[in-house]
Amino acid sequence: MNGHRYMPSSHQDSSYFTTNSGAPVWNNNSSLTVGSRGPILLEDYHLIEKLAQFDRERIPERVVHARGASAKGFFEVTHDISHLSAADVFRAPGVQTPLITRFSTVIHERGSPETLRDPRGFAVKFYTREGNWDLVGNNFPVFFIRDGIKFPDMVHALKPNPKNHIQEGWRIADFFSHIPEAMHMFTFLQDDVGVPLNYRHMEGFGVHTYTLINKDGRVTYVKFHWQPALGVKNLLEDEAITVGGSNHSHATQDLYDAISAGDYPEWKLLIQTMPVEDEDKYDFDPLDVTKIWPEQLFPLQPVGRMVLNKNPDNFFNENEQIAFCPALVVPGIGYSDDKLLQTRIFSYADTQRHRLGPNYLLLPVNAPKCPHHNNHHDGFMNFMHRDEEVNYFPSRYDPVRHAEKVPYNNTYISGQREKRIIEKENNFKQPGDRYRSWDPPRRGRFEGRIAEMLLDPRCTQEVRRVWIGYLSQCDARLGQNIAQKLQAKGAL
């Protein structure tokens, strides 16, 4: 019996955070980066351990994006951007590339209704002649957090209470009372765009800042946008009840039925670009995922169109087993030092290895369509036929397999190792601008949804006051209106 003294227990708490091995964690808010902006260092053991643990929390359902629907089709270049990118997929107008797209809800379970207020995933896998490119985004252009070290905590707060398995407003309000940069994301999530009519009427965004690299090695920052040809349509609360009704799969069915009837949905791909040397010219950090790039400063440029014209042949094979990862880029497209993107580069591949196994990229839906070769070997579910004797490099019995050199991001990086937030937070200007752009009824609906969350009986006065403080910094009238709603209910 005495052995039970040494069993791990949540009652054996430390007064401070530690790693699984018990080492103290002195900063649980910022990843270890080169300078305040990045990139992130792989030696940040706490970050890697935290993400790896989080990636393995669910078996076998996805931790996030569990509920989804996929469709196949093609991408066609309509405008020449070869001066910006050497990517083969963009090589000339008229070029078509096969692809598969998966739309999804983020927080709720695989069997949850598709009418719930929740961000939507918008992920596209391009099967290019130089490998697969995964453009993994959402239906909102911004995100809740800017540093991936907070991602497991954020999802835990948005997920159901682990004690009763109920999503509760007080938990969400409590966590985000510590995350002022999330106010911009809430102006999307709690706005009328928070529940799309269906997937065919939904926008998509790459969210992160990526890089385009041309044949001369010039690097340009880029943001990707998908605009539906059918226009953007959403559901208000009463409409969601009517549309959902007894059909929890209305968006999946709408997509499947439209394609089956030959009514193929289409999206335009547009980009915003910024010279790398201009990144310090603005009052926001262009690599901050909680910010948009104003279109008046960075106009949308058309690139091509995506057409979805074929349903999955098998839902499990091409929806449940499909695996996206923002680390999958091709020559001519690269990453930026966006901290959240840097952690997703590791985390997505890691969670797929856990969910599907180390050879998940051999599955037909995930495998490249172009010739490919490496010395990755064996492991669970390796079904590739191999008859070579030399599975190492270098070897005098096998020719050198190095490809021709391709353009890559070789911008200069310098800075000291440090864990801290970026210098240009500017958390409240853009959400305030967005709020002021709405008409009064839309503002009122947004205010009502925020107030409903803050009226959760377990939400403390302190949390409510912090939220009102944040919202007042976005817009004074917004903060006053929320405060009045809470006072009317005796909650402030």
CSV table of C-alpha atoms in Angstrom, one decimal:
chain,number,residue,atom,x,y,z
A,1,MET,CA,0.0,0.0,0.0
A,2,ASN,CA,2.8,2.4,0.8
A,3,GLY,CA,3.8,2.2,-2.9
A,4,HIS,CA,0.8,4.3,-3.7
A,5,ARG,CA,2.6,7.3,-2.1
A,6,TYR,CA,4.8,7.4,-5.2
A,7,MET,CA,2.1,7.1,-7.9
A,8,PRO,CA,1.6,10.3,-10.0
A,9,SER,CA,-1.4,12.2,-8.8
A,10,SER,CA,-2.8,15.7,-9.4
A,11,HIS,CA,-2.9,16.1,-5.7
A,12,GLN,CA,0.9,16.1,-5.6
A,13,ASP,CA,1.0,19.6,-7.1
A,14,SER,CA,4.0,21.8,-7.4
A,15,SER,CA,3.4,25.5,-6.8
A,16,TYR,CA,4.9,26.2,-10.2
A,17,PHE,CA,4.9,24.6,-13.6
A,18,THR,CA,7.3,21.8,-14.4
A,19,THR,CA,8.2,19.5,-17.2
A,20,ASN,CA,7.1,15.9,-17.0
A,21,SER,CA,10.5,15.2,-15.5
A,22,GLY,CA,9.9,17.8,-12.8
A,23,ALA,CA,12.2,20.5,-14.0
A,24,PRO,CA,10.8,24.0,-13.2
A,25,VAL,CA,9.3,26.0,-16.1
A,26,TRP,CA,10.0,29.7,-15.7
A,27,ASN,CA,8.2,30.9,-18.7
A,28,ASN,CA,5.1,29.1,-20.0
A,29,ASN,CA,4.0,32.0,-22.3
A,30,SER,CA,6.8,32.3,-24.9
A,31,SER,CA,8.7,29.9,-27.1
A,32,LEU,CA,12.5,30.1,-27.1
A,33,THR,CA,13.4,32.1,-30.2
A,34,VAL,CA,16.3,33.9,-31.9
A,35,GLY,CA,15.3,37.5,-31.0
A,36,SER,CA,11.8,38.4,-30.0
A,37,ARG,CA,10.3,37.4,-33.4
A,38,GLY,CA,12.0,34.1,-34.2
A,39,PRO,CA,12.6,31.6,-35.6
A,40,ILE,CA,12.0,29.1,-32.8
A,41,LEU,CA,14.8,26.9,-31.5
A,42,LEU,CA,14.4,23.1,-31.5
A,43,GLU,CA,16.3,23.1,-28.2
A,44,ASP,CA,13.2,24.5,-26.4
A,45,TYR,CA,12.5,21.1,-24.8
A,46,HIS,CA,9.5,22.4,-22.8
A,47,LEU,CA,7.8,23.5,-26.0
A,48,ILE,CA,8.4,20.3,-27.8
A,49,GLU,CA,7.4,18.2,-24.8
A,50,LYS,CA,4.2,20.2,-24.4
A,51,LEU,CA,3.2,20.0,-28.0
A,52,ALA,CA,4.1,16.3,-28.3
A,53,GLN,CA,2.1,15.4,-25.3
A,54,PHE,CA,-0.9,17.5,-26.6
A,55,ASP,CA,-0.7,15.8,-30.0
A,56,ARG,CA,-1.3,12.4,-28.4
A,57,GLU,CA,-4.3,13.3,-26.3
A,58,ARG,CA,-6.9,11.7,-28.5
A,59,ILE,CA,-6.9,8.2,-30.0
A,60,PRO,CA,-7.7,7.9,-32.8
A,61,GLU,CA,-9.9,10.9,-33.5
A,62,ARG,CA,-8.2,14.1,-34.4
A,63,VAL,CA,-7.6,16.4,-31.4
A,64,VAL,CA,-8.9,19.3,-33.4
A,65,HIS,CA,-10.7,19.3,-36.8
A,66,ALA,CA,-12.3,15.9,-36.0
A,67,ARG,CA,-15.5,16.6,-38.0
A,68,GLY,CA,-14.8,17.2,-41.6
A,69,ALA,CA,-15.8,16.6,-45.3
A,70,SER,CA,-13.5,16.3,-48.3
A,71,ALA,CA,-13.7,16.6,-52.0
A,72,LYS,CA,-11.3,16.3,-55.0
A,73,GLY,CA,-10.7,18.6,-57.9
A,74,PHE,CA,-8.0,20.8,-59.5
A,75,PHE,CA,-6.3,24.1,-59.2
A,76,GLU,CA,-5.8,26.2,-62.4
A,77,VAL,CA,-3.5,29.2,-62.7
A,78,THR,CA,-5.2,32.2,-64.1
A,79,HIS,CA,-2.6,34.9,-63.5
A,80,ASP,CA,1.2,34.8,-63.9
A,81,ILE,CA,3.1,35.1,-60.6
A,82,SER,CA,6.3,33.4,-61.8
A,83,HIS,CA,8.2,36.6,-61.1
A,84,LEU,CA,7.3,36.0,-57.4
A,85,SER,CA,7.6,32.3,-57.0
A,86,ALA,CA,9.5,29.5,-58.7
A,87,ALA,CA,6.9,27.0,-57.6
A,88,ASP,CA,6.0,24.6,-60.4
A,89,VAL,CA,2.3,24.8,-59.4
A,90,PHE,CA,2.4,28.5,-60.5
A,91,ARG,CA,4.6,28.1,-63.5
A,92,ALA,CA,2.2,29.5,-66.1
A,93,PRO,CA,-1.5,30.5,-66.7
A,94,GLY,CA,-3.5,27.5,-67.7
A,95,VAL,CA,-1.5,25.0,-65.7
A,96,GLN,CA,-3.7,22.6,-63.7
A,97,THR,CA,-2.8,20.7,-60.6
A,98,PRO,CA,-4.9,17.9,-59.0
A,99,LEU,CA,-5.8,18.5,-55.3
A,100,ILE,CA,-8.0,17.4,-52.5
A,101,THR,CA,-9.6,19.7,-50.0
A,102,ARG,CA,-11.0,19.1,-46.5
A,103,PHE,CA,-13.4,21.4,-44.7
A,104,SER,CA,-13.9,20.9,-41.0
A,105,THR,CA,-15.1,22.2,-37.6
A,106,VAL,CA,-12.3,22.7,-35.1
A,107,ILE,CA,-13.2,22.1,-31.5
A,108,HIS,CA,-16.1,19.7,-31.4
A,109,GLU,CA,-16.2,15.9,-31.8
A,110,ARG,CA,-16.5,13.9,-35.0
A,111,GLY,CA,-20.3,13.4,-34.6
A,112,SER,CA,-21.1,17.0,-33.6
A,113,PRO,CA,-23.6,19.2,-35.5
A,114,GLU,CA,-22.2,21.3,-38.3
A,115,THR,CA,-24.2,24.3,-37.2
A,116,LEU,CA,-22.2,24.9,-34.0
A,117,ARG,CA,-20.4,28.2,-33.6
A,118,ASP,CA,-16.8,27.2,-34.2
A,119,PRO,CA,-13.9,28.1,-36.5
A,120,ARG,CA,-13.8,26.0,-39.7
A,121,GLY,CA,-10.7,24.4,-41.2
A,122,PHE,CA,-10.0,25.0,-44.9
A,123,ALA,CA,-7.1,22.7,-45.9
A,124,VAL,CA,-5.9,22.0,-49.5
A,125,LYS,CA,-3.4,19.4,-50.6
A,126,PHE,CA,-1.9,20.1,-54.0
A,127,TYR,CA,-0.3,17.1,-55.7
A,128,THR,CA,2.3,19.0,-57.6
A,129,ARG,CA,5.1,17.7,-59.9
A,130,GLU,CA,7.6,18.6,-57.2
A,131,GLY,CA,5.9,17.1,-54.3
A,132,ASN,CA,2.8,17.8,-52.2
A,133,TRP,CA,2.0,21.3,-50.9
A,134,ASP,CA,-0.4,21.6,-48.0
A,135,LEU,CA,-2.1,25.0,-47.6
A,136,VAL,CA,-3.7,24.4,-44.2
A,137,GLY,CA,-5.9,27.3,-43.0
A,138,ASN,CA,-9.2,28.4,-41.5
A,139,ASN,CA,-12.3,30.4,-42.5
A,140,PHE,CA,-11.0,33.4,-40.5
A,141,PRO,CA,-7.9,35.4,-41.5
A,142,VAL,CA,-6.6,35.6,-37.9
A,143,PHE,CA,-6.1,33.3,-34.9
A,144,PHE,CA,-6.5,33.4,-31.1
A,145,ILE,CA,-2.9,33.2,-30.1
A,146,ARG,CA,0.5,34.2,-31.7
A,147,ASP,CA,2.8,31.7,-29.9
A,148,GLY,CA,2.3,28.0,-30.3
A,149,ILE,CA,3.4,27.3,-26.8
A,150,LYS,CA,-0.2,28.4,-25.8
A,151,PHE,CA,-1.9,26.1,-28.3
A,152,PRO,CA,-2.6,23.1,-26.0
A,153,ASP,CA,-3.9,25.5,-23.3
A,154,MET,CA,-6.1,27.3,-25.8
A,155,VAL,CA,-7.7,24.1,-27.1
A,156,HIS,CA,-8.1,22.8,-23.5
A,157,ALA,CA,-10.0,25.9,-22.6
A,158,LEU,CA,-12.3,25.7,-25.7
A,159,LYS,CA,-12.8,22.0,-25.3
A,160,PRO,CA,-15.4,20.5,-22.9
A,161,ASN,CA,-14.6,20.6,-19.2
A,162,PRO,CA,-12.6,17.4,-18.5
A,163,LYS,CA,-14.7,16.8,-15.4
A,164,ASN,CA,-18.2,16.9,-16.9
A,165,HIS,CA,-17.4,17.0,-20.7
A,166,ILE,CA,-19.4,20.2,-21.2
A,167,GLN,CA,-18.1,23.2,-23.1
A,168,GLU,CA,-18.4,26.1,-20.6
A,169,GLY,CA,-18.2,29.8,-21.1
A,170,TRP,CA,-16.4,30.5,-17.8
A,171,ARG,CA,-13.4,28.4,-18.9
A,172,ILE,CA,-13.2,30.2,-22.2
A,173,ALA,CA,-13.6,33.7,-20.6
A,174,ASP,CA,-11.0,32.8,-17.9
A,175,PHE,CA,-8.3,31.7,-20.3
A,176,PHE,CA,-8.7,34.5,-22.8
A,177,SER,CA,-8.8,37.1,-20.0
A,178,HIS,CA,-5.0,36.4,-20.1
A,179,ILE,CA,-4.7,36.6,-23.9
A,180,PRO,CA,-5.5,40.2,-25.1
A,181,GLU,CA,-4.4,39.5,-28.6
A,182,ALA,CA,-7.4,37.1,-29.0
A,183,MET,CA,-9.9,40.0,-29.1
A,184,HIS,CA,-9.5,40.2,-32.9
A,185,MET,CA,-10.3,36.6,-33.4
A,186,PHE,CA,-13.4,37.0,-31.2
A,187,THR,CA,-14.7,39.7,-33.6
A,188,PHE,CA,-14.9,36.9,-36.1
A,189,LEU,CA,-15.9,33.9,-34.0
A,190,GLN,CA,-18.7,35.8,-32.2
A,191,ASP,CA,-19.7,37.8,-35.3
A,192,ASP,CA,-22.3,36.8,-37.8
A,193,VAL,CA,-19.6,34.9,-39.8
A,194,GLY,CA,-19.2,32.5,-36.8
A,195,VAL,CA,-21.6,29.9,-38.4
A,196,PRO,CA,-21.2,29.4,-42.2
A,197,LEU,CA,-24.2,28.5,-44.2
A,198,ASN,CA,-22.2,25.5,-45.6
A,199,TYR,CA,-18.8,24.8,-46.9
A,200,ARG,CA,-19.5,26.0,-50.5
A,201,HIS,CA,-20.3,29.5,-49.2
A,202,MET,CA,-17.2,29.8,-46.9
A,203,GLU,CA,-14.0,31.8,-47.3
A,204,GLY,CA,-10.6,30.3,-46.6
A,205,PHE,CA,-7.4,31.8,-45.4
A,206,GLY,CA,-3.8,30.5,-45.1
A,207,VAL,CA,-3.8,32.7,-41.9
A,208,HIS,CA,0.0,32.6,-41.5
A,209,THR,CA,2.5,34.7,-43.4
A,210,TYR,CA,4.4,32.4,-45.8
A,211,THR,CA,7.2,33.3,-48.2
A,212,LEU,CA,7.4,33.1,-52.0
A,213,ILE,CA,10.9,32.6,-53.5
A,214,ASN,CA,11.5,33.3,-57.2
A,215,LYS,CA,14.1,31.7,-59.4
A,216,ASP,CA,16.6,34.4,-58.5
A,217,GLY,CA,16.2,33.7,-54.8
A,218,ARG,CA,14.3,36.9,-54.0
A,219,VAL,CA,12.0,36.3,-50.9
A,220,THR,CA,8.6,38.0,-50.6
A,221,TYR,CA,6.1,37.7,-47.7
A,222,VAL,CA,2.7,36.4,-48.8
A,223,LYS,CA,-0.8,35.7,-47.4
A,224,PHE,CA,-3.2,33.3,-49.1
A,225,HIS,CA,-7.0,33.9,-49.5
A,226,TRP,CA,-9.7,31.7,-50.9
A,227,GLN,CA,-12.9,33.4,-52.1
A,228,PRO,CA,-16.0,31.3,-52.9
A,229,ALA,CA,-17.5,32.0,-56.3
A,230,LEU,CA,-21.0,31.6,-54.7
A,231,GLY,CA,-20.3,34.4,-52.2
A,232,VAL,CA,-20.1,34.2,-48.4
A,233,LYS,CA,-23.3,33.3,-46.6
A,234,ASN,CA,-23.8,32.6,-42.9
A,235,LEU,CA,-26.4,31.5,-40.4
A,236,LEU,CA,-27.8,33.5,-37.5
A,237,GLU,CA,-28.9,31.6,-34.4
A,238,ASP,CA,-32.5,30.9,-35.4
A,239,GLU,CA,-31.4,30.0,-38.9
A,240,ALA,CA,-28.9,27.5,-37.6
A,241,ILE,CA,-31.6,25.8,-35.6
A,242,THR,CA,-33.8,25.5,-38.7
A,243,VAL,CA,-31.0,24.4,-41.1
A,244,GLY,CA,-29.5,21.9,-38.6
A,245,GLY,CA,-32.8,20.5,-37.5
A,246,SER,CA,-32.4,16.8,-37.3
A,247,ASN,CA,-29.6,16.8,-39.8
A,248,HIS,CA,-26.2,17.1,-38.0
A,249,SER,CA,-24.4,16.8,-41.3
A,250,HIS,CA,-26.1,19.5,-43.4
A,251,ALA,CA,-22.8,21.0,-44.7
A,252,THR,CA,-21.3,17.6,-45.5
A,253,GLN,CA,-24.5,16.6,-47.4
A,254,ASP,CA,-24.7,20.0,-49.2
A,255,LEU,CA,-21.1,19.6,-50.5
A,256,TYR,CA,-21.6,15.9,-51.5
A,257,ASP,CA,-25.0,16.5,-53.2
A,258,ALA,CA,-23.8,19.6,-55.1
A,259,ILE,CA,-20.8,17.7,-56.6
A,260,SER,CA,-22.9,14.7,-57.4
A,261,ALA,CA,-25.4,16.9,-59.3
A,262,GLY,CA,-22.5,18.5,-61.3
A,263,ASP,CA,-22.8,21.8,-59.5
A,264,TYR,CA,-19.1,22.1,-58.8
A,265,PRO,CA,-18.1,24.6,-56.2
A,266,GLU,CA,-15.3,27.0,-57.1
A,267,TRP,CA,-13.0,29.3,-55.2
A,268,LYS,CA,-10.6,32.0,-56.4
A,269,LEU,CA,-7.1,32.0,-54.9
A,270,LEU,CA,-5.8,35.5,-54.2
A,271,ILE,CA,-2.6,36.7,-52.5
A,272,GLN,CA,-1.3,39.7,-50.6
A,273,THR,CA,2.4,40.3,-50.9
A,274,MET,CA,4.9,42.4,-48.9
A,275,PRO,CA,8.6,43.0,-49.6
A,276,VAL,CA,10.6,41.4,-46.7
A,277,GLU,CA,12.6,44.6,-46.3
A,278,ASP,CA,9.3,46.5,-45.5
A,279,GLU,CA,8.3,44.4,-42.5
A,280,ASP,CA,9.1,47.1,-39.9
A,281,LYS,CA,7.2,49.9,-41.6
A,282,TYR,CA,3.8,49.3,-40.0
A,283,ASP,CA,2.2,49.6,-36.6
A,284,PHE,CA,1.8,45.8,-36.5
A,285,ASP,CA,4.1,42.9,-37.0
A,286,PRO,CA,3.3,41.3,-40.4
A,287,LEU,CA,4.2,37.9,-39.0
A,288,ASP,CA,1.7,38.2,-36.1
A,289,VAL,CA,-1.1,35.7,-36.8
A,290,THR,CA,-3.6,37.8,-34.8
A,291,LYS,CA,-3.4,40.6,-37.4
A,292,ILE,CA,-4.7,41.1,-40.9
A,293,TRP,CA,-2.8,43.0,-43.6
A,294,PRO,CA,-5.1,45.9,-44.5
A,295,GLU,CA,-6.3,45.5,-48.1
A,296,GLN,CA,-5.9,49.2,-48.8
A,297,LEU,CA,-2.1,48.8,-48.1
A,298,PHE,CA,-1.8,45.3,-49.6
A,299,PRO,CA,-4.4,44.7,-52.3
A,300,LEU,CA,-5.6,41.3,-53.2
A,301,GLN,CA,-3.9,39.8,-56.4
A,302,PRO,CA,-5.6,37.0,-58.3
A,303,VAL,CA,-3.6,33.8,-58.9
A,304,GLY,CA,-6.0,31.0,-59.9
A,305,ARG,CA,-9.1,29.0,-59.2
A,306,MET,CA,-9.9,25.8,-57.4
A,307,VAL,CA,-12.8,23.6,-58.7
A,308,LEU,CA,-14.0,20.6,-56.7
A,309,ASN,CA,-15.6,18.2,-59.1
A,310,LYS,CA,-15.3,14.7,-57.5
A,311,ASN,CA,-16.5,13.3,-54.2
A,312,PRO,CA,-14.4,10.9,-52.2
A,313,ASP,CA,-14.4,7.3,-53.4
A,314,ASN,CA,-14.3,6.2,-49.7
A,315,PHE,CA,-15.0,8.5,-46.8
A,316,PHE,CA,-12.6,6.8,-44.4
A,317,ASN,CA,-9.7,6.6,-46.8
A,318,GLU,CA,-9.9,10.1,-48.2
A,319,ASN,CA,-11.3,12.0,-45.2
A,320,GLU,CA,-10.4,10.3,-42.0
A,321,GLN,CA,-7.0,9.2,-43.1
A,322,ILE,CA,-6.1,12.3,-45.0
A,323,ALA,CA,-3.3,14.1,-43.2
A,324,PHE,CA,-2.4,17.8,-43.7
A,325,CYS,CA,0.7,19.5,-42.4
A,326,PRO,CA,1.9,23.1,-43.0
A,327,ALA,CA,5.5,21.8,-43.1
A,328,LEU,CA,4.7,20.4,-46.6
A,329,VAL,CA,5.9,23.1,-49.0
A,330,VAL,CA,7.5,22.9,-52.4
A,331,PRO,CA,10.4,24.8,-54.0
A,332,GLY,CA,9.3,28.4,-54.5
A,333,ILE,CA,7.1,28.4,-51.3
A,334,GLY,CA,8.5,28.7,-47.8
A,335,TYR,CA,7.9,29.5,-44.2
A,336,SER,CA,8.2,32.7,-42.3
A,337,ASP,CA,9.4,33.2,-38.7
A,338,ASP,CA,5.7,33.4,-37.5
A,339,LYS,CA,6.0,31.6,-34.1
A,340,LEU,CA,2.7,29.8,-34.4
A,341,LEU,CA,3.6,28.6,-37.9
A,342,GLN,CA,6.9,27.4,-36.6
A,343,THR,CA,5.3,25.2,-34.0
A,344,ARG,CA,2.7,23.9,-36.4
A,345,ILE,CA,5.5,22.7,-38.7
A,346,PHE,CA,6.4,20.3,-35.9
A,347,SER,CA,3.1,19.6,-34.3
A,348,TYR,CA,1.0,18.6,-37.3
A,349,ALA,CA,3.4,16.0,-38.6
A,350,ASP,CA,3.9,14.7,-35.1
A,351,THR,CA,0.2,14.3,-34.4
A,352,GLN,CA,-0.2,12.5,-37.7
A,353,ARG,CA,2.5,10.1,-36.8
A,354,HIS,CA,0.7,9.4,-33.6
A,355,ARG,CA,-2.8,9.1,-35.1
A,356,LEU,CA,-2.0,7.2,-38.3
A,357,GLY,CA,1.5,5.8,-37.7
A,358,PRO,CA,5.0,6.8,-38.9
A,359,ASN,CA,4.3,5.8,-42.5
A,360,TYR,CA,1.1,7.9,-42.9
A,361,LEU,CA,2.6,9.6,-46.0
A,362,LEU,CA,2.5,6.2,-47.8
A,363,LEU,CA,-1.3,6.1,-47.6
A,364,PRO,CA,-2.6,6.8,-51.1
A,365,VAL,CA,-4.5,10.0,-50.2
A,366,ASN,CA,-1.3,11.4,-48.6
A,367,ALA,CA,1.4,10.1,-50.9
A,368,PRO,CA,2.8,12.3,-53.6
A,369,LYS,CA,1.8,11.7,-57.2
A,370,CYS,CA,5.3,12.5,-58.5
A,371,PRO,CA,8.3,10.1,-58.3
A,372,HIS,CA,9.8,10.1,-54.9
A,373,HIS,CA,12.6,8.3,-53.0
A,374,ASN,CA,14.3,8.3,-49.6
A,375,ASN,CA,15.9,5.9,-47.1
A,376,HIS,CA,13.1,6.1,-44.5
A,377,HIS,CA,12.6,2.5,-43.6
A,378,ASP,CA,10.3,0.0,-41.9
A,379,GLY,CA,8.1,1.0,-38.9
A,380,PHE,CA,4.5,0.3,-38.3
A,381,MET,CA,2.3,-0.1,-41.5
A,382,ASN,CA,5.1,0.3,-44.0
A,383,PHE,CA,3.6,-1.3,-47.1
A,384,MET,CA,5.9,0.1,-49.7
A,385,HIS,CA,7.6,-2.6,-51.8
A,386,ARG,CA,11.4,-2.2,-51.6
A,387,ASP,CA,14.0,-4.4,-53.3
A,388,GLU,CA,17.1,-2.2,-53.0
A,389,GLU,CA,20.1,-3.4,-51.0
A,390,VAL,CA,21.5,0.1,-50.3
A,391,ASN,CA,19.3,2.0,-47.9
A,392,TYR,CA,21.9,4.4,-46.6
A,393,PHE,CA,23.8,7.5,-47.9
A,394,PRO,CA,26.4,8.0,-49.0
A,395,SER,CA,27.3,4.8,-50.9
A,396,ARG,CA,29.6,4.0,-53.8
A,397,TYR,CA,27.0,1.4,-55.0
A,398,ASP,CA,24.3,4.0,-55.5
A,399,PRO,CA,24.5,7.2,-57.5
A,400,VAL,CA,24.2,10.5,-55.6
A,401,ARG,CA,20.5,11.4,-55.5
A,402,HIS,CA,20.8,15.1,-54.7
A,403,ALA,CA,18.4,17.2,-56.7
A,404,GLU,CA,19.4,20.3,-58.4
A,405,LYS,CA,19.6,23.2,-56.1
A,406,VAL,CA,16.3,25.1,-55.6
A,407,PRO,CA,15.7,28.6,-54.4
A,408,TYR,CA,15.2,28.7,-50.6
A,409,ASN,CA,14.7,31.4,-47.9
A,410,ASN,CA,18.2,32.5,-47.1
A,411,THR,CA,17.3,35.8,-45.3
A,412,TYR,CA,19.7,36.8,-42.5
A,413,ILE,CA,18.8,35.8,-38.9
A,414,SER,CA,20.4,37.2,-35.8
A,415,GLY,CA,19.5,37.7,-32.2
A,416,GLN,CA,20.0,36.3,-28.7
A,417,ARG,CA,18.2,33.3,-27.2
A,418,GLU,CA,15.2,34.7,-25.4
A,419,LYS,CA,11.6,33.9,-24.3
A,420,ARG,CA,9.4,37.0,-24.7
A,421,ILE,CA,6.5,38.4,-26.7
A,422,ILE,CA,6.9,40.4,-29.9
A,423,GLU,CA,7.5,44.2,-29.6
A,424,LYS,CA,4.6,45.4,-31.7
A,425,GLU,CA,1.5,43.8,-30.0
A,426,ASN,CA,-1.0,46.5,-30.9
A,427,ASN,CA,-3.8,44.1,-29.7
A,428,PHE,CA,-6.8,46.3,-29.9
A,429,LYS,CA,-6.7,48.6,-33.0
A,430,GLN,CA,-7.7,46.1,-35.7
A,431,PRO,CA,-10.6,44.5,-33.7
A,432,GLY,CA,-11.9,48.0,-32.9
A,433,ASP,CA,-11.8,48.9,-36.6
A,434,ARG,CA,-13.7,45.8,-37.5
A,435,TYR,CA,-16.4,46.4,-34.8
A,436,ARG,CA,-16.8,50.0,-36.0
A,437,SER,CA,-17.3,48.8,-39.6
A,438,TRP,CA,-20.5,46.9,-38.7
A,439,ASP,CA,-24.0,48.3,-38.8
A,440,PRO,CA,-25.8,48.7,-35.4
A,441,PRO,CA,-27.8,45.4,-35.5
A,442,ARG,CA,-24.6,43.4,-36.2
A,443,ARG,CA,-22.8,45.2,-33.4
A,444,GLY,CA,-25.8,44.3,-31.1
A,445,ARG,CA,-25.7,40.6,-32.0
A,446,PHE,CA,-21.9,40.5,-31.4
A,447,GLU,CA,-22.3,42.2,-28.0
A,448,GLY,CA,-25.0,39.8,-27.0
A,449,ARG,CA,-22.9,36.8,-27.7
A,450,ILE,CA,-19.9,38.2,-25.7
A,451,ALA,CA,-22.2,39.1,-22.9
A,452,GLU,CA,-23.8,35.6,-22.9
A,453,MET,CA,-20.3,34.1,-22.4
A,454,LEU,CA,-19.5,36.5,-19.6
A,455,LEU,CA,-22.8,35.8,-17.9
A,456,ASP,CA,-21.8,32.2,-17.1
A,457,PRO,CA,-22.5,31.9,-13.4
A,458,ARG,CA,-19.0,30.7,-12.7
A,459,CYS,CA,-17.4,33.6,-14.5
A,460,THR,CA,-15.8,35.8,-11.8
A,461,GLN,CA,-16.1,39.6,-11.5
A,462,GLU,CA,-12.4,39.9,-12.1
A,463,VAL,CA,-12.6,38.0,-15.4
A,464,ARG,CA,-15.6,40.1,-16.5
A,465,ARG,CA,-13.8,43.4,-15.7
A,466,VAL,CA,-10.7,42.3,-17.6
A,467,TRP,CA,-12.8,41.5,-20.6
A,468,ILE,CA,-14.5,44.9,-20.4
A,469,GLY,CA,-11.1,46.5,-20.2
A,470,TYR,CA,-9.9,44.7,-23.3
A,471,LEU,CA,-13.1,45.5,-25.2
A,472,SER,CA,-13.0,49.2,-24.1
A,473,GLN,CA,-9.5,49.5,-25.5
A,474,CYS,CA,-10.9,48.1,-28.8
A,475,ASP,CA,-13.8,50.6,-28.8
A,476,ALA,CA,-15.0,52.6,-25.8
A,477,ARG,CA,-18.7,52.2,-26.8
A,478,LEU,CA,-18.2,48.4,-27.1
A,479,GLY,CA,-16.9,48.1,-23.6
A,480,GLN,CA,-19.7,50.4,-22.3
A,481,ASN,CA,-22.4,48.3,-24.0
A,482,ILE,CA,-21.1,45.0,-22.6
A,483,ALA,CA,-20.8,46.5,-19.1
A,484,GLN,CA,-24.5,47.7,-19.3
A,485,LYS,CA,-25.6,44.2,-20.4
A,486,LEU,CA,-23.9,42.7,-17.5
A,487,GLN,CA,-25.1,45.3,-15.0
A,488,ALA,CA,-28.7,44.7,-16.2
A,489,LYS,CA,-28.3,41.1,-15.2
A,490,GLY,CA,-26.7,42.0,-11.8
A,491,ALA,CA,-23.4,40.5,-13.0
A,492,LEU,CA,-21.2,43.5,-12.5
